[in-house]
JSON list of C-alpha atoms in Angstrom, two decimals:
[
{"chain": "A", "resi": 1268, "resn": "UNK", "atom": "CA", "xyz": [213.21, 118.36, -122.86]},
{"chain": "A", "resi": 1269, "resn": "UNK", "atom": "CA", "xyz": [211.93, 119.83, -119.65]},
{"chain": "A", "resi": 1270, "resn": "UNK", "atom": "CA", "xyz": [213.88, 119.28, -116.45]},
{"chain": "A", "resi": 1271, "resn": "UNK", "atom": "CA", "xyz": [211.15, 117.05, -114.99]},
{"chain": "A", "resi": 1272, "resn": "UNK", "atom": "CA", "xyz": [211.14, 114.85, -118.12]},
{"chain": "A", "resi": 1273, "resn": "UNK", "atom": "CA", "xyz": [214.90, 114.45, -117.86]},
{"chain": "A", "resi": 1274, "resn": "UNK", "atom": "CA", "xyz": [214.63, 113.63, -114.15]},
{"chain": "A", "resi": 1275, "resn": "UNK", "atom": "CA", "xyz": [211.94, 111.01, -114.86]},
{"chain": "A", "resi": 1276, "resn": "UNK", "atom": "CA", "xyz": [214.06, 109.43, -117.59]},
{"chain": "A", "resi": 1277, "resn": "UNK", "atom": "CA", "xyz": [217.08, 109.27, -115.28]},
{"chain": "A", "resi": 1278, "resn": "UNK", "atom": "CA", "xyz": [215.01, 107.74, -112.48]},
{"chain": "A", "resi": 1279, "resn": "UNK", "atom": "CA", "xyz": [213.57, 105.12, -114.85]},
{"chain": "A", "resi": 1280, "resn": "UNK", "atom": "CA", "xyz": [217.06, 104.22, -116.08]},
{"chain": "A", "resi": 1281, "resn": "UNK", "atom": "CA", "xyz": [218.30, 103.93, -112.50]},
{"chain": "A", "resi": 1282, "resn": "UNK", "atom": "CA", "xyz": [215.40, 101.63, -111.60]},
{"chain": "A", "resi": 1283, "resn": "UNK", "atom": "CA", "xyz": [216.15, 99.32, -114.54]},
{"chain": "A", "resi": 1284, "resn": "UNK", "atom": "CA", "xyz": [219.95, 99.44, -114.35]},
{"chain": "A", "resi": 1285, "resn": "UNK", "atom": "CA", "xyz": [222.33, 96.81, -113.08]},
{"chain": "A", "resi": 1286, "resn": "UNK", "atom": "CA", "xyz": [225.86, 97.51, -111.83]},
{"chain": "A", "resi": 1287, "resn": "UNK", "atom": "CA", "xyz": [227.40, 97.59, -115.33]},
{"chain": "A", "resi": 1288, "resn": "UNK", "atom": "CA", "xyz": [224.56, 99.82, -116.57]},
{"chain": "A", "resi": 1289, "resn": "UNK", "atom": "CA", "xyz": [225.28, 102.30, -113.75]},
{"chain": "A", "resi": 1290, "resn": "UNK", "atom": "CA", "xyz": [228.91, 102.53, -114.91]},
{"chain": "A", "resi": 1291, "resn": "UNK", "atom": "CA", "xyz": [227.75, 103.24, -118.47]},
{"chain": "A", "resi": 1292, "resn": "UNK", "atom": "CA", "xyz": [225.27, 105.89, -117.27]},
{"chain": "A", "resi": 1293, "resn": "UNK", "atom": "CA", "xyz": [228.03, 107.47, -115.22]},
{"chain": "A", "resi": 1294, "resn": "UNK", "atom": "CA", "xyz": [230.38, 107.50, -118.24]},
{"chain": "A", "resi": 1295, "resn": "UNK", "atom": "CA", "xyz": [227.67, 109.02, -120.46]},
{"chain": "A", "resi": 1296, "resn": "UNK", "atom": "CA", "xyz": [226.78, 111.76, -117.99]},
{"chain": "A", "resi": 1297, "resn": "UNK", "atom": "CA", "xyz": [230.44, 112.49, -117.22]},
{"chain": "A", "resi": 1298, "resn": "UNK", "atom": "CA", "xyz": [231.09, 112.87, -120.96]},
{"chain": "A", "resi": 1299, "resn": "UNK", "atom": "CA", "xyz": [228.17, 115.27, -121.40]},
{"chain": "A", "resi": 1300, "resn": "UNK", "atom": "CA", "xyz": [229.30, 117.30, -118.36]},
{"chain": "A", "resi": 1301, "resn": "UNK", "atom": "CA", "xyz": [232.87, 117.47, -119.69]},
{"chain": "A", "resi": 1302, "resn": "UNK", "atom": "CA", "xyz": [231.63, 118.62, -123.10]},
{"chain": "A", "resi": 1303, "resn": "UNK", "atom": "CA", "xyz": [229.57, 121.37, -121.48]},
{"chain": "A", "resi": 1304, "resn": "UNK", "atom": "CA", "xyz": [232.69, 122.54, -119.59]},
{"chain": "A", "resi": 1305, "resn": "UNK", "atom": "CA", "xyz": [235.12, 122.26, -122.50]},
{"chain": "A", "resi": 1306, "resn": "UNK", "atom": "CA", "xyz": [235.34, 122.39, -126.27]},
{"chain": "A", "resi": 1307, "resn": "UNK", "atom": "CA", "xyz": [235.49, 119.29, -128.44]},
{"chain": "A", "resi": 1308, "resn": "UNK", "atom": "CA", "xyz": [232.61, 117.05, -129.43]},
{"chain": "A", "resi": 1309, "resn": "UNK", "atom": "CA", "xyz": [229.99, 115.23, -127.41]},
{"chain": "A", "resi": 1310, "resn": "UNK", "atom": "CA", "xyz": [231.10, 111.94, -128.97]},
{"chain": "A", "resi": 1311, "resn": "UNK", "atom": "CA", "xyz": [234.74, 112.48, -128.09]},
{"chain": "A", "resi": 1312, "resn": "UNK", "atom": "CA", "xyz": [233.91, 113.35, -124.49]},
{"chain": "A", "resi": 1313, "resn": "UNK", "atom": "CA", "xyz": [231.34, 110.56, -124.06]},
{"chain": "A", "resi": 1314, "resn": "UNK", "atom": "CA", "xyz": [233.76, 107.95, -125.42]},
{"chain": "A", "resi": 1315, "resn": "UNK", "atom": "CA", "xyz": [236.62, 109.40, -123.34]},
{"chain": "A", "resi": 1316, "resn": "UNK", "atom": "CA", "xyz": [238.94, 109.88, -126.31]},
{"chain": "A", "resi": 1317, "resn": "UNK", "atom": "CA", "xyz": [242.18, 111.78, -125.70]},
{"chain": "A", "resi": 1318, "resn": "UNK", "atom": "CA", "xyz": [244.45, 113.02, -128.47]},
{"chain": "A", "resi": 1319, "resn": "UNK", "atom": "CA", "xyz": [247.99, 114.24, -128.91]},
{"chain": "A", "resi": 1320, "resn": "UNK", "atom": "CA", "xyz": [249.77, 115.72, -131.92]},
{"chain": "A", "resi": 1321, "resn": "UNK", "atom": "CA", "xyz": [253.39, 114.57, -132.19]},
{"chain": "A", "resi": 1322, "resn": "UNK", "atom": "CA", "xyz": [255.11, 116.01, -135.24]},
{"chain": "A", "resi": 1323, "resn": "UNK", "atom": "CA", "xyz": [253.14, 114.91, -138.29]},
{"chain": "A", "resi": 1324, "resn": "UNK", "atom": "CA", "xyz": [251.33, 112.10, -136.45]},
{"chain": "A", "resi": 1325, "resn": "UNK", "atom": "CA", "xyz": [248.15, 112.34, -134.40]},
{"chain": "A", "resi": 1326, "resn": "UNK", "atom": "CA", "xyz": [247.65, 109.79, -131.60]},
{"chain": "A", "resi": 1327, "resn": "UNK", "atom": "CA", "xyz": [244.16, 109.16, -130.27]},
{"chain": "A", "resi": 1328, "resn": "UNK", "atom": "CA", "xyz": [243.52, 106.95, -127.23]},
{"chain": "A", "resi": 1329, "resn": "UNK", "atom": "CA", "xyz": [240.20, 105.28, -126.41]},
{"chain": "A", "resi": 1330, "resn": "UNK", "atom": "CA", "xyz": [239.53, 103.58, -123.07]},
{"chain": "A", "resi": 1331, "resn": "UNK", "atom": "CA", "xyz": [237.69, 100.29, -123.55]},
{"chain": "A", "resi": 1332, "resn": "UNK", "atom": "CA", "xyz": [234.50, 100.07, -121.50]},
{"chain": "A", "resi": 1333, "resn": "UNK", "atom": "CA", "xyz": [231.19, 98.25, -121.84]},
{"chain": "A", "resi": 1334, "resn": "UNK", "atom": "CA", "xyz": [229.84, 101.36, -123.59]},
{"chain": "A", "resi": 1335, "resn": "UNK", "atom": "CA", "xyz": [231.88, 100.61, -126.75]},
{"chain": "A", "resi": 1336, "resn": "UNK", "atom": "CA", "xyz": [231.47, 96.82, -126.83]},
{"chain": "A", "resi": 1337, "resn": "UNK", "atom": "CA", "xyz": [229.29, 94.76, -129.13]},
{"chain": "A", "resi": 1338, "resn": "UNK", "atom": "CA", "xyz": [227.19, 91.79, -127.97]},
{"chain": "A", "resi": 1339, "resn": "UNK", "atom": "CA", "xyz": [230.33, 89.57, -127.99]},
{"chain": "A", "resi": 1340, "resn": "UNK", "atom": "CA", "xyz": [232.03, 91.77, -125.40]},
{"chain": "A", "resi": 1341, "resn": "UNK", "atom": "CA", "xyz": [234.62, 93.17, -127.83]},
{"chain": "A", "resi": 1342, "resn": "UNK", "atom": "CA", "xyz": [234.97, 96.60, -129.39]},
{"chain": "A", "resi": 1343, "resn": "UNK", "atom": "CA", "xyz": [232.16, 97.38, -131.85]},
{"chain": "A", "resi": 1344, "resn": "UNK", "atom": "CA", "xyz": [233.46, 97.77, -135.41]},
{"chain": "A", "resi": 1345, "resn": "UNK", "atom": "CA", "xyz": [231.60, 101.06, -135.83]},
{"chain": "A", "resi": 1346, "resn": "UNK", "atom": "CA", "xyz": [233.40, 102.50, -132.82]},
{"chain": "A", "resi": 1347, "resn": "UNK", "atom": "CA", "xyz": [236.71, 101.35, -134.35]},
{"chain": "A", "resi": 1348, "resn": "UNK", "atom": "CA", "xyz": [235.74, 103.23, -137.52]},
{"chain": "A", "resi": 1349, "resn": "UNK", "atom": "CA", "xyz": [234.77, 106.30, -135.47]},
{"chain": "A", "resi": 1350, "resn": "UNK", "atom": "CA", "xyz": [238.14, 106.38, -133.68]},
{"chain": "A", "resi": 1351, "resn": "UNK", "atom": "CA", "xyz": [240.04, 105.98, -136.97]},
{"chain": "A", "resi": 1352, "resn": "UNK", "atom": "CA", "xyz": [237.98, 108.64, -138.76]},
{"chain": "A", "resi": 1353, "resn": "UNK", "atom": "CA", "xyz": [238.35, 110.98, -135.80]},
{"chain": "A", "resi": 1354, "resn": "UNK", "atom": "CA", "xyz": [242.14, 110.59, -135.60]},
{"chain": "A", "resi": 1355, "resn": "UNK", "atom": "CA", "xyz": [242.62, 111.12, -139.35]},
{"chain": "A", "resi": 1356, "resn": "UNK", "atom": "CA", "xyz": [240.13, 114.00, -139.47]},
{"chain": "A", "resi": 1357, "resn": "UNK", "atom": "CA", "xyz": [241.65, 115.80, -136.50]},
{"chain": "A", "resi": 1358, "resn": "UNK", "atom": "CA", "xyz": [245.12, 115.53, -138.03]},
{"chain": "A", "resi": 1359, "resn": "UNK", "atom": "CA", "xyz": [243.88, 116.73, -141.42]},
{"chain": "A", "resi": 1360, "resn": "UNK", "atom": "CA", "xyz": [242.13, 119.72, -139.86]},
{"chain": "A", "resi": 1361, "resn": "UNK", "atom": "CA", "xyz": [245.15, 120.64, -137.72]},
{"chain": "A", "resi": 1362, "resn": "UNK", "atom": "CA", "xyz": [247.28, 120.86, -140.88]},
{"chain": "A", "resi": 1363, "resn": "UNK", "atom": "CA", "xyz": [244.98, 123.18, -142.83]},
{"chain": "A", "resi": 1364, "resn": "UNK", "atom": "CA", "xyz": [245.03, 126.98, -142.88]},
{"chain": "A", "resi": 1365, "resn": "UNK", "atom": "CA", "xyz": [242.31, 129.02, -141.18]},
{"chain": "A", "resi": 1366, "resn": "UNK", "atom": "CA", "xyz": [239.09, 129.23, -143.11]},
{"chain": "A", "resi": 1367, "resn": "UNK", "atom": "CA", "xyz": [239.33, 125.66, -144.43]},
{"chain": "A", "resi": 1368, "resn": "UNK", "atom": "CA", "xyz": [238.33, 122.26, -143.11]},
{"chain": "A", "resi": 1369, "resn": "UNK", "atom": "CA", "xyz": [238.67, 118.63, -144.10]},
{"chain": "A", "resi": 1370, "resn": "UNK", "atom": "CA", "xyz": [235.66, 116.31, -144.43]},
{"chain": "A", "resi": 1371, "resn": "UNK", "atom": "CA", "xyz": [235.77, 112.56, -145.00]},
{"chain": "A", "resi": 1372, "resn": "UNK", "atom": "CA", "xyz": [234.94, 111.41, -148.52]},
{"chain": "A", "resi": 1373, "resn": "UNK", "atom": "CA", "xyz": [236.05, 107.77, -148.27]},
{"chain": "A", "resi": 1374, "resn": "UNK", "atom": "CA", "xyz": [237.09, 105.45, -145.47]},
{"chain": "A", "resi": 1375, "resn": "UNK", "atom": "CA", "xyz": [238.53, 101.95, -145.99]},
{"chain": "A", "resi": 1376, "resn": "UNK", "atom": "CA", "xyz": [239.18, 99.76, -142.96]},
{"chain": "A", "resi": 1377, "resn": "UNK", "atom": "CA", "xyz": [240.84, 96.36, -142.72]},
{"chain": "A", "resi": 1378, "resn": "UNK", "atom": "CA", "xyz": [239.83, 94.74, -139.43]},
{"chain": "A", "resi": 1379, "resn": "UNK", "atom": "CA", "xyz": [242.65, 92.44, -138.30]},
{"chain": "A", "resi": 1380, "resn": "UNK", "atom": "CA", "xyz": [242.05, 91.41, -134.67]},
{"chain": "A", "resi": 1381, "resn": "UNK", "atom": "CA", "xyz": [239.41, 91.92, -131.97]},
{"chain": "A", "resi": 1382, "resn": "UNK", "atom": "CA", "xyz": [239.50, 95.10, -129.89]},
{"chain": "A", "resi": 1383, "resn": "UNK", "atom": "CA", "xyz": [240.10, 93.97, -126.32]},
{"chain": "A", "resi": 1384, "resn": "UNK", "atom": "CA", "xyz": [242.15, 95.13, -123.35]},
{"chain": "A", "resi": 1385, "resn": "UNK", "atom": "CA", "xyz": [242.07, 98.34, -121.32]},
{"chain": "A", "resi": 1386, "resn": "UNK", "atom": "CA", "xyz": [242.52, 100.88, -124.14]},
{"chain": "A", "resi": 1387, "resn": "UNK", "atom": "CA", "xyz": [243.29, 101.38, -127.81]},
{"chain": "A", "resi": 1388, "resn": "UNK", "atom": "CA", "xyz": [245.73, 103.74, -129.49]},
{"chain": "A", "resi": 1389, "resn": "UNK", "atom": "CA", "xyz": [245.12, 105.04, -133.00]},
{"chain": "A", "resi": 1390, "resn": "UNK", "atom": "CA", "xyz": [248.01, 106.61, -134.91]},
{"chain": "A", "resi": 1391, "resn": "UNK", "atom": "CA", "xyz": [247.12, 108.71, -137.99]},
{"chain": "A", "resi": 1392, "resn": "UNK", "atom": "CA", "xyz": [249.52, 109.97, -140.68]},
{"chain": "A", "resi": 1393, "resn": "UNK", "atom": "CA", "xyz": [249.30, 111.99, -143.91]},
{"chain": "A", "resi": 1394, "resn": "UNK", "atom": "CA", "xyz": [249.95, 110.08, -147.13]},
{"chain": "A", "resi": 1395, "resn": "UNK", "atom": "CA", "xyz": [249.16, 112.95, -149.53]},
{"chain": "A", "resi": 1396, "resn": "UNK", "atom": "CA", "xyz": [248.30, 116.62, -149.06]},
{"chain": "A", "resi": 1397, "resn": "UNK", "atom": "CA", "xyz": [246.98, 118.41, -152.12]},
{"chain": "A", "resi": 1398, "resn": "UNK", "atom": "CA", "xyz": [245.11, 121.65, -152.57]},
{"chain": "A", "resi": 1399, "resn": "UNK", "atom": "CA", "xyz": [241.67, 119.99, -152.82]},
{"chain": "A", "resi": 1400, "resn": "UNK", "atom": "CA", "xyz": [242.12, 116.59, -151.18]},
{"chain": "A", "resi": 1401, "resn": "UNK", "atom": "CA", "xyz": [244.14, 114.79, -148.54]},
{"chain": "A", "resi": 1402, "resn": "UNK", "atom": "CA", "xyz": [244.82, 111.07, -148.13]},
{"chain": "A", "resi": 1403, "resn": "UNK", "atom": "CA", "xyz": [245.47, 109.72, -144.66]},
{"chain": "A", "resi": 1404, "resn": "UNK", "atom": "CA", "xyz": [246.28, 106.35, -143.12]},
{"chain": "A", "resi": 1405, "resn": "UNK", "atom": "CA", "xyz": [245.92, 105.02, -139.61]},
{"chain": "A", "resi": 1406, "resn": "UNK", "atom": "CA", "xyz": [246.71, 101.98, -137.50]},
{"chain": "A", "resi": 1407, "resn": "UNK", "atom": "CA", "xyz": [244.85, 101.13, -134.33]},
{"chain": "A", "resi": 1408, "resn": "UNK", "atom": "CA", "xyz": [246.45, 98.92, -131.67]},
{"chain": "A", "resi": 1409, "resn": "UNK", "atom": "CA", "xyz": [245.42, 97.30, -128.41]},
{"chain": "A", "resi": 1410, "resn": "UNK", "atom": "CA", "xyz": [247.35, 98.13, -125.24]},
{"chain": "A", "resi": 1411, "resn": "UNK", "atom": "CA", "xyz": [249.35, 94.89, -125.72]},
{"chain": "A", "resi": 1412, "resn": "UNK", "atom": "CA", "xyz": [250.63, 96.27, -129.07]},
{"chain": "A", "resi": 1413, "resn": "UNK", "atom": "CA", "xyz": [248.52, 94.03, -131.32]},
{"chain": "A", "resi": 1414, "resn": "UNK", "atom": "CA", "xyz": [247.28, 95.84, -134.43]},
{"chain": "A", "resi": 1415, "resn": "UNK", "atom": "CA", "xyz": [243.51, 95.48, -134.70]},
{"chain": "A", "resi": 1416, "resn": "UNK", "atom": "CA", "xyz": [242.91, 97.56, -137.83]},
{"chain": "A", "resi": 1417, "resn": "UNK", "atom": "CA", "xyz": [244.58, 99.44, -140.67]},
{"chain": "A", "resi": 1418, "resn": "UNK", "atom": "CA", "xyz": [242.75, 102.16, -142.57]},
{"chain": "A", "resi": 1419, "resn": "UNK", "atom": "CA", "xyz": [243.07, 104.72, -145.32]},
{"chain": "A", "resi": 1420, "resn": "UNK", "atom": "CA", "xyz": [240.85, 107.72, -145.81]},
{"chain": "A", "resi": 1421, "resn": "UNK", "atom": "CA", "xyz": [240.32, 110.49, -148.31]},
{"chain": "A", "resi": 1422, "resn": "UNK", "atom": "CA", "xyz": [239.26, 113.98, -147.30]},
{"chain": "A", "resi": 1423, "resn": "UNK", "atom": "CA", "xyz": [237.94, 116.94, -149.30]},
{"chain": "A", "resi": 1424, "resn": "UNK", "atom": "CA", "xyz": [239.37, 120.32, -148.33]},
{"chain": "A", "resi": 1425, "resn": "UNK", "atom": "CA", "xyz": [236.48, 122.79, -148.09]},
{"chain": "A", "resi": 1426, "resn": "UNK", "atom": "CA", "xyz": [236.01, 126.40, -147.10]},
{"chain": "A", "resi": 1427, "resn": "UNK", "atom": "CA", "xyz": [234.32, 126.95, -143.74]}
]
């Protein structure tokens, strides 16, 4: 996309946007800028996810903003799935030797409560580590400690 096309698109969005829309645009552009300055994924930066490996557990935090809400004003189930899959996948890949990677082959999520509050914390753990597959599990909680989902996932181990 040419620079003028991008500028026109941004100007059109600004003309149509309300206050909440401006916050979302700001979050989107900040995420893209951060990705261009750093490694990681566009999705991780746009959603504002932050992760931390503690022993054999990977913790991933997601700030809750209008960007990730559904039409009911609560966290979209697909975003919940994305956070869970990301936390389990990052942990799986951190545990593997160079030259290999883990890719999701199955994801099973039990949604328990609505995603509300200021942020969510997803905690991923290894259930089984084989030579060709890994099985992971994760819980995702609101900032008040309420569990909103429990998940398991299977991952193929592949050569890069």
